[in-house]
Short mmCIF file of C-alpha atoms and ligand atoms in Angstrom, two decimals:
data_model
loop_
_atom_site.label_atom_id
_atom_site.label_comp_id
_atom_site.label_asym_id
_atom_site.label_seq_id
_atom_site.Cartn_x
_atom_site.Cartn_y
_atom_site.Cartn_z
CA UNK A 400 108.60 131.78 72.69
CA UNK A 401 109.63 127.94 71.40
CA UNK A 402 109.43 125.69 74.47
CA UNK A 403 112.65 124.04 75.32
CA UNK A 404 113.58 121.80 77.89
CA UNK A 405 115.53 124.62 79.79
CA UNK A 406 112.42 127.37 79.97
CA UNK A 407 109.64 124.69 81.21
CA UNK A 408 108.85 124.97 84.30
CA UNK A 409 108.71 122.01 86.98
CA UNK A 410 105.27 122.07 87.02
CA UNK A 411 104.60 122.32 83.25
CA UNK A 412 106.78 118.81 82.92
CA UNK A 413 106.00 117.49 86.46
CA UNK A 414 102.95 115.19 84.76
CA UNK A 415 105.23 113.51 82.02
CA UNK A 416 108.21 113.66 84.12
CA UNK A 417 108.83 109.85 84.13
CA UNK A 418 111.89 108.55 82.91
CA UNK A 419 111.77 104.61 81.45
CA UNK A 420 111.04 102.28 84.23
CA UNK A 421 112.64 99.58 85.90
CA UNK A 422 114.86 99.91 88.19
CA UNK A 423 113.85 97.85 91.73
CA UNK A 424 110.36 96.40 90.08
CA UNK A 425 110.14 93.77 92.39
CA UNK A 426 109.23 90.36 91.41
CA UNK A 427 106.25 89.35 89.01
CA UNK A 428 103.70 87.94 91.40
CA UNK A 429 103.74 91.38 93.51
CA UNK A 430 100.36 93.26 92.33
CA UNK A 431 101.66 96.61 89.95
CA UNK A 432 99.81 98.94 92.34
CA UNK A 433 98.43 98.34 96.17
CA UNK A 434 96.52 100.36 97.76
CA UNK A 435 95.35 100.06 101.62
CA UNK A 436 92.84 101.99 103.64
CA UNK A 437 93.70 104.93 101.47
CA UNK A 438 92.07 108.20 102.94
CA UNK A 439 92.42 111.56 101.35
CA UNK A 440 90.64 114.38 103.29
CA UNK A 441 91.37 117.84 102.18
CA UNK A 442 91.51 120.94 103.83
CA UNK A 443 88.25 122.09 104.05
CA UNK A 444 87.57 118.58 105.50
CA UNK A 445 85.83 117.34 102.78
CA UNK A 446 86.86 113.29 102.82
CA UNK A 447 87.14 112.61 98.85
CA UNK A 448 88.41 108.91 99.79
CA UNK A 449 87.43 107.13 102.72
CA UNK A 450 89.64 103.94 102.68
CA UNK A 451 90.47 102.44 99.71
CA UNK A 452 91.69 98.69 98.98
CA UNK A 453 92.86 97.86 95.57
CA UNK A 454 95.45 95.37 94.21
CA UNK A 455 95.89 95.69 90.44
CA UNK A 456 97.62 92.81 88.93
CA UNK A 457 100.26 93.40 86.42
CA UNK A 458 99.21 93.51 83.04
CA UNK A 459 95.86 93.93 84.07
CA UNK A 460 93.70 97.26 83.08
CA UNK A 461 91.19 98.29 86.11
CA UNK A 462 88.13 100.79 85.17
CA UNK A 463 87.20 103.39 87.66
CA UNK A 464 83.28 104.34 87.54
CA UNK A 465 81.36 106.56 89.64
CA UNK A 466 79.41 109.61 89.40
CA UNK A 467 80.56 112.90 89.54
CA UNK A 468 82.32 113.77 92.73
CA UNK A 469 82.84 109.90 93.92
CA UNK A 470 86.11 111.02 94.76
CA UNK A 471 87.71 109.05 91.58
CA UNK A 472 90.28 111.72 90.30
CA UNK A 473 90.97 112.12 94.16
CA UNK A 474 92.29 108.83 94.12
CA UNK A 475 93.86 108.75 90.79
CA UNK A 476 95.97 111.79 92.36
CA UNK A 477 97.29 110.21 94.91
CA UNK A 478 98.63 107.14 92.77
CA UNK A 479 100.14 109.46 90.58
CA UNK A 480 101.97 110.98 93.90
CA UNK A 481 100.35 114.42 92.65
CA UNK A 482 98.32 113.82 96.15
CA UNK A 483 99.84 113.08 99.38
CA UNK A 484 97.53 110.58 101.19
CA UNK A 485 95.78 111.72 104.72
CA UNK A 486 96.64 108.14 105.58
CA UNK A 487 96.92 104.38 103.91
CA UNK A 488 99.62 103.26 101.84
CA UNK A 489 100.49 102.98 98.27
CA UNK A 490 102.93 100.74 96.68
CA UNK A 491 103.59 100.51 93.02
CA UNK A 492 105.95 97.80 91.65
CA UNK A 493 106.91 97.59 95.50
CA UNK A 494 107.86 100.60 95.75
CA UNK A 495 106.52 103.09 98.48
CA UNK A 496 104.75 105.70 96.81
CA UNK A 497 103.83 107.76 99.36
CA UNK A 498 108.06 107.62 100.83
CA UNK A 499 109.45 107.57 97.16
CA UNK A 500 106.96 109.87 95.09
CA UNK A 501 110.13 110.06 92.39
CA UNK A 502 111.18 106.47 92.35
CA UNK A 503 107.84 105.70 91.94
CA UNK A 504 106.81 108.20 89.58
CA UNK A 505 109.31 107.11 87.24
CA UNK A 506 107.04 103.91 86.17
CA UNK A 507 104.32 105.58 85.26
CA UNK A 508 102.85 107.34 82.31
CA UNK A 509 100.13 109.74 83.14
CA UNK A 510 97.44 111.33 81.36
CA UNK A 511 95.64 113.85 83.77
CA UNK A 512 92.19 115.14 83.44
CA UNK A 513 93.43 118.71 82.37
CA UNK A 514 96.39 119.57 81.30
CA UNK A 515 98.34 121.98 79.03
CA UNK A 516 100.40 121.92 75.95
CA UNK A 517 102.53 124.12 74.09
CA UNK A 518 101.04 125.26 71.16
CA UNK A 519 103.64 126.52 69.27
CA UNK A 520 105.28 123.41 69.12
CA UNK A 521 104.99 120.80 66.11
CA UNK A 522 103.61 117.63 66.94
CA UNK A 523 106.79 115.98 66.25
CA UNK A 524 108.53 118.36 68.39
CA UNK A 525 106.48 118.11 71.23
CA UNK A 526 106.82 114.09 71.63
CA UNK A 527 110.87 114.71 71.18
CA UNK A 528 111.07 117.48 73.81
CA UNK A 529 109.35 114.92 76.15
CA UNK A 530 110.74 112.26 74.98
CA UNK A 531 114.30 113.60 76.10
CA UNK A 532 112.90 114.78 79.30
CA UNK A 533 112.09 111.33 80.02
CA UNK A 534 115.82 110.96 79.74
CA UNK A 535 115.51 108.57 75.97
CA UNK A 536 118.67 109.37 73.55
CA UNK A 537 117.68 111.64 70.91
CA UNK A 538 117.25 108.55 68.39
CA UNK A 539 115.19 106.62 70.83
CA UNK A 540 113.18 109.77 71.32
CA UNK A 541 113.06 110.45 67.62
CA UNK A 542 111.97 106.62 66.58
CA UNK A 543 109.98 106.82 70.20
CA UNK A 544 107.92 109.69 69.03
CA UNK A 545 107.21 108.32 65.32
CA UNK A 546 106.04 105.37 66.65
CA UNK A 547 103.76 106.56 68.75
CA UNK A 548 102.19 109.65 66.73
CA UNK A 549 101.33 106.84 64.43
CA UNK A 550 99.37 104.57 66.58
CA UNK A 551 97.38 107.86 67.47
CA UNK A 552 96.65 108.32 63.88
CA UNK A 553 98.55 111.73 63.86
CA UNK A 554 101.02 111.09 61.10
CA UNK A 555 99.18 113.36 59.08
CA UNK A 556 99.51 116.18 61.77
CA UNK A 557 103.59 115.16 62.93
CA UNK A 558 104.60 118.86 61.15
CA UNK A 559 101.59 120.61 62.14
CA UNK A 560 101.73 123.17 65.01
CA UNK A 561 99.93 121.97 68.41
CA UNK A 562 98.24 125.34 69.09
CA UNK A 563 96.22 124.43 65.18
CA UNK A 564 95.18 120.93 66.17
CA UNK A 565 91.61 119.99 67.12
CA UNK A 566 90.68 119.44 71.13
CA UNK A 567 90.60 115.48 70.01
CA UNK A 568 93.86 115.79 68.25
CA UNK A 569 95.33 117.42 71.12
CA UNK A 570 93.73 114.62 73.72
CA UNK A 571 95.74 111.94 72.00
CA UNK A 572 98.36 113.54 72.18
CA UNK A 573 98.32 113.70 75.94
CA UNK A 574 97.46 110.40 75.51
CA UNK A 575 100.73 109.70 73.69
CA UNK A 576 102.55 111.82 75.67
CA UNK A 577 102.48 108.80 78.56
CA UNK A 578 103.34 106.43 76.36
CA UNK A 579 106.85 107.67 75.72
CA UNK A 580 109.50 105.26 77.35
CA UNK A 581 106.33 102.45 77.57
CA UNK A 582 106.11 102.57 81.10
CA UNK A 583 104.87 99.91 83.08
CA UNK A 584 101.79 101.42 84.58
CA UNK A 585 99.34 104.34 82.85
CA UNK A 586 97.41 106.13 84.64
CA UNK A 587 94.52 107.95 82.59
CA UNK A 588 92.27 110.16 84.35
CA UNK A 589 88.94 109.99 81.74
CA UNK A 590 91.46 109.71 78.58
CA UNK A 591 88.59 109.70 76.09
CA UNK A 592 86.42 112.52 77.32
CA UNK A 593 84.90 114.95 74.76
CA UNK A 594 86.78 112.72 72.23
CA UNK A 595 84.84 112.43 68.86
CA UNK A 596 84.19 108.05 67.74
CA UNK A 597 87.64 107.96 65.93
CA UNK A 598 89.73 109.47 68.06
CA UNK A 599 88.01 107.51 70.96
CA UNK A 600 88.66 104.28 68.86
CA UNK A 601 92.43 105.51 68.29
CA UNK A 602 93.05 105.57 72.17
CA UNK A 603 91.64 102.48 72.22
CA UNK A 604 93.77 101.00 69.79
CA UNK A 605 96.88 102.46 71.51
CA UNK A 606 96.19 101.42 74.90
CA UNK A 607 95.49 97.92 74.01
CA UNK A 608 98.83 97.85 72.49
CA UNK A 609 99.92 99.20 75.26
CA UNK A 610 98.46 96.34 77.66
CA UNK A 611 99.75 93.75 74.98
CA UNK A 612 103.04 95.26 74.99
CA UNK A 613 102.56 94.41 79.04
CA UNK A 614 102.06 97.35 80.79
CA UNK A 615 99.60 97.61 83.32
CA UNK A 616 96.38 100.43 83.18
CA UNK A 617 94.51 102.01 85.51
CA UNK A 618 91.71 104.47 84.25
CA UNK A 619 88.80 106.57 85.18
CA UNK A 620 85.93 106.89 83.04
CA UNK A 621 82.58 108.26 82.40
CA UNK A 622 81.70 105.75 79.43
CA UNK A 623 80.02 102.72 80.40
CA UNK A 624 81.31 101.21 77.10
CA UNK A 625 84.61 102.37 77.50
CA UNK A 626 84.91 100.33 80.85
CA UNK A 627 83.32 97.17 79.19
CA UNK A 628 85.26 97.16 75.86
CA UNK A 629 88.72 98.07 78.00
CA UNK A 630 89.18 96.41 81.44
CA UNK A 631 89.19 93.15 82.77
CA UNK A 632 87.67 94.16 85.95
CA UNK A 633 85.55 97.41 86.68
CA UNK A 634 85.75 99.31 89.59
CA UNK A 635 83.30 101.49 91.23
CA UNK A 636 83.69 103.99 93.86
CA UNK A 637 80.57 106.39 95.13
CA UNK A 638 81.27 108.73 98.31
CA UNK A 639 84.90 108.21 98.35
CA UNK A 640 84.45 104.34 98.71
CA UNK A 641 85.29 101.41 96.31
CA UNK A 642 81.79 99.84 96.97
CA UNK A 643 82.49 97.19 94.18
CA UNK A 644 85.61 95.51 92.23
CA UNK A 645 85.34 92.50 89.63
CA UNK A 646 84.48 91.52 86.02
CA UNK A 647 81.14 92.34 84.61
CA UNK A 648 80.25 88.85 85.25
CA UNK A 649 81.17 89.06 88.54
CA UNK A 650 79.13 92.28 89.45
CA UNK A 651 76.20 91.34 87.65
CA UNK A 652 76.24 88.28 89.88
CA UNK A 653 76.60 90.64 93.06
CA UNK A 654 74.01 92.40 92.20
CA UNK A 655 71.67 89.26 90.74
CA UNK A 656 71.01 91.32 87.64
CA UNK A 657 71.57 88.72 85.10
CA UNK A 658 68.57 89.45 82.75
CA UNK A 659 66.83 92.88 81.87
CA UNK A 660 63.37 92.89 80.22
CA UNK A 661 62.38 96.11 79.33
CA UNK A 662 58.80 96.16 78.17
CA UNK A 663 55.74 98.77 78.04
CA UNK A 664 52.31 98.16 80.69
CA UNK A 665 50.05 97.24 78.40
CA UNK A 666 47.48 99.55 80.76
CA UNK A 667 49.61 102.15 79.65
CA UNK A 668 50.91 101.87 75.97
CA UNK A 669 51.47 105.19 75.88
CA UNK A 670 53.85 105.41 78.91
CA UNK A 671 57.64 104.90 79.20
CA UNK A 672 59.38 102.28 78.61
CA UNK A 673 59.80 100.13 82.18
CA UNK A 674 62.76 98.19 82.69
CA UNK A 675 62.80 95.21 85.40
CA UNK A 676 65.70 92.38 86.25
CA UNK A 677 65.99 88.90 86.88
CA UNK A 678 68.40 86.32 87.67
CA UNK A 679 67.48 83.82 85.41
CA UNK A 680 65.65 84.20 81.72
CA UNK A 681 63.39 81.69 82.68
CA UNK A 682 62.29 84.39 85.72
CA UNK A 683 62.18 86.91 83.22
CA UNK A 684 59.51 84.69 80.81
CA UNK A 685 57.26 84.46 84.02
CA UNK A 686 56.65 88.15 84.18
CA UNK A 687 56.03 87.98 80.74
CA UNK A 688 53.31 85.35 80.71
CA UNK A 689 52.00 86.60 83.98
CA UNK A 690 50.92 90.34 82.75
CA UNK A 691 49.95 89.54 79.06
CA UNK A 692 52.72 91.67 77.76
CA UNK A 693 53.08 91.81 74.24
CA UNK A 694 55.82 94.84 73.91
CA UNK A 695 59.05 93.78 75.50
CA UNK A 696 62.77 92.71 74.79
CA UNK A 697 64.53 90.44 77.21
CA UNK A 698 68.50 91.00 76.67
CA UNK A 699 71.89 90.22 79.14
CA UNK A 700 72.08 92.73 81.45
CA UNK A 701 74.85 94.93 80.75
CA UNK A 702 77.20 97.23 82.89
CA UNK A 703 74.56 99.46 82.90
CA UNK A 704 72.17 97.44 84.86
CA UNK A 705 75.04 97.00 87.37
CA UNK A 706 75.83 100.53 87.73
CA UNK A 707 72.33 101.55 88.54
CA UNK A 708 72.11 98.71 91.03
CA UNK A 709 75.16 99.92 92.66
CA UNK A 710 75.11 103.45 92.57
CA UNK A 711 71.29 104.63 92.25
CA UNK A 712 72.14 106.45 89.22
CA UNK A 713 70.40 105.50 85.70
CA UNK A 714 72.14 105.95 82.43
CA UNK A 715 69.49 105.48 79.68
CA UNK A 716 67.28 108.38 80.65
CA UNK A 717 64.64 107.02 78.65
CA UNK A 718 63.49 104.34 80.69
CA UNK A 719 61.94 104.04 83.89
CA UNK A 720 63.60 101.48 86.70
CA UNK A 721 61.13 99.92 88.23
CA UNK A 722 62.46 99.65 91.61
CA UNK A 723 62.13 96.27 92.52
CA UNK A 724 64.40 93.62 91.37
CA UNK A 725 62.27 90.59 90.95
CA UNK A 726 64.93 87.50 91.60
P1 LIG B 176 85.38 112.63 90.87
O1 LIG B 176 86.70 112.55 90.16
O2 LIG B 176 84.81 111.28 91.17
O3 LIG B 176 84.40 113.52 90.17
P2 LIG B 176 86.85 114.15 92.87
O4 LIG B 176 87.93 113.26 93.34
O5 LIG B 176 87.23 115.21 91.87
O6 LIG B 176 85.64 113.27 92.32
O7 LIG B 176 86.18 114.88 94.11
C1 LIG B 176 85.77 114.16 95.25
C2 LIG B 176 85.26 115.16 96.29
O8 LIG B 176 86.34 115.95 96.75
C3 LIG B 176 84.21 116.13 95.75
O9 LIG B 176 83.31 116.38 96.79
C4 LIG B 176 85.03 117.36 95.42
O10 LIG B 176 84.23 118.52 95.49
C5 LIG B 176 86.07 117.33 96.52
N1 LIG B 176 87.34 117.97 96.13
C6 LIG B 176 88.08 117.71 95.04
N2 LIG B 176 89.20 118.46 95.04
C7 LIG B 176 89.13 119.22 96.17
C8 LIG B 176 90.00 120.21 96.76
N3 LIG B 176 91.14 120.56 96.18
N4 LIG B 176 89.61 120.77 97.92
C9 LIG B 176 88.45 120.42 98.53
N5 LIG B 176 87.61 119.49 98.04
C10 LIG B 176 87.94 118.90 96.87
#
């Protein structure tokens, strides 16, 4: 059967059911999304958020880190009104999310974790059919869905059925899928996961545009890179709490990990490769002199540095972290 607006169901469009935004964005010095003592404990009483803060200025795209089960798409959830809140608020643009899940729905483009599509679509038809539900004329969803099918780098595919597109393929077009209309705020729970380089680089590209364009991101990810090539300030959240919130530069002041030398015991040549950090380079050249070490690379510490300072949990699984942090 050829999906048409009529036979979807409400919950096969309730993710891309925003329309194009506007109406009662309040003015421009309000953050685009507020969030206060947030808690979200569910059923079984597990509490997957445990009081979250966060102001997001407009404009402004905000990376969510943690490890698995920090309680990140928890919180995602419940700014995309998918969740209802145990308690806190939520306001995007000023408006109550948690009293107006609609109005407030309707400024947002949102790319869930999981989430279907219907195969036997084309590509062009499937960015039309949501383009229109999204409430766009038929031209604006026609020109709305060329437009963005080729920032994705699927012109090649627009005639090709969905159900015959790779898993990458199909990811951007999720991805695009929140685009439609340019809402002000995205919402993209781990957009690039299990993409392939290009396709990672093409989502990218798009939401870039997107922020230059002025809309305002907030996204979840598991790449370290992602977070430090995308947003202007990083969160991190581990047991349901936002334990951290700036720049890189800022964190890697918080956590006085400014330098990394990563070097081999020259008692143990043979061993792994140790890692230790410093505030200052100069700090760094001490060790060095100090131990006779003749194998070792002193570099800026990256968001790496800061996310195993903050959350315990290495990333290079090469290396050994030597405990200490010598300041
Ligand atoms: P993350 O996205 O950081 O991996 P989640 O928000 O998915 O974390 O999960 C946070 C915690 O909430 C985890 O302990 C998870 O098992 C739990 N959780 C998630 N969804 C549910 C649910 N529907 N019912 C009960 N517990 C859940």
């Amino acid at each position: 059967m050829t999906a048409t607006i009529e036979n979807l169901s409400a919950t096969e469009i309730e993710y891309t059911s925003a329309a194009p935004a506007t109406a009662g964005v309040q003015a421009p010095c309000d953050p685009a999304v507020s969030t206060r003592c947030l808690v979200k404990r569910y059923r079984d009483g597990t509490e997957a958020n445990r009081g979250i803060d966060l102001d997001v200025r407009r404009g402004e795209v905000v990376a969510i880190l943690g490890p698995n089960g920090a309680g990140k798409t928890t919180f995602l959830r419940q700014l995309t009104t998918e969740l209802k809140p145990t308690s806190g608020s939520i306001s995007v643009f000023g408006v109550d999310a948690i009293a107006e899940p609609d109005r407030a729905r309707r400024l947002m483009g949102i790319t869930p974790q999981e989430a279907g599509v219907f195969e036997t679509l084309t590509v062009q038809e499937h960015f039309e059919l949501f383009a229109r539900l999204k409430r766009l004329s038929k031209r604006e969803a026609r020109e709305g869905a060329r437009e963005v099918i080729a920032e994705l780098g699927l012109s090649n595919e627009i005639h090709k059925r969905v159900g015959a597109l790779s898993g990458g393929q199909r990811r951007r077009i999720l991805i695009g899928l929140a685009l439609l209309g340019r809402p002000p705020l995205l919402i993209l729970d781990e957009p690039t996961t299990g993409l392939d380089p290009s396709s990672r680089c093409a989502v990218w590209g798009v939401i870039r545009r997107a922020v230059a364009d002025g809309a305002t991101v907030i996204l979840s990810t598991h790449y370290l890179e992602e977070a430090e090539r995308l947003s202007d300030r990083i969160g991190v959240i581990k047991s349901g709490s936002l334990i951290a919130l700036g720049t890189l530069e800022e964190l890697l002041e918080r956590v006085n990990r400014s330098y990394r030398l990563s070097y081999r015991d020259p008692f143990d040549p043979a061993g792994d490769l140790r890692v230790r950090h410093y505030s200052s380079f100069a700090q760094a050249q001490q060790h060095i002199a100090r131990e006779l070490l003749t194998e070792y690379s002193i570099a800026r510490a990256t968001l790496q540095d800061v996310y195993f300072a903050l959350t315990g949990e290495p990333f290079d699984q090469d290396e050994t972290e030597v405990s200490e942090v010598t300041r």
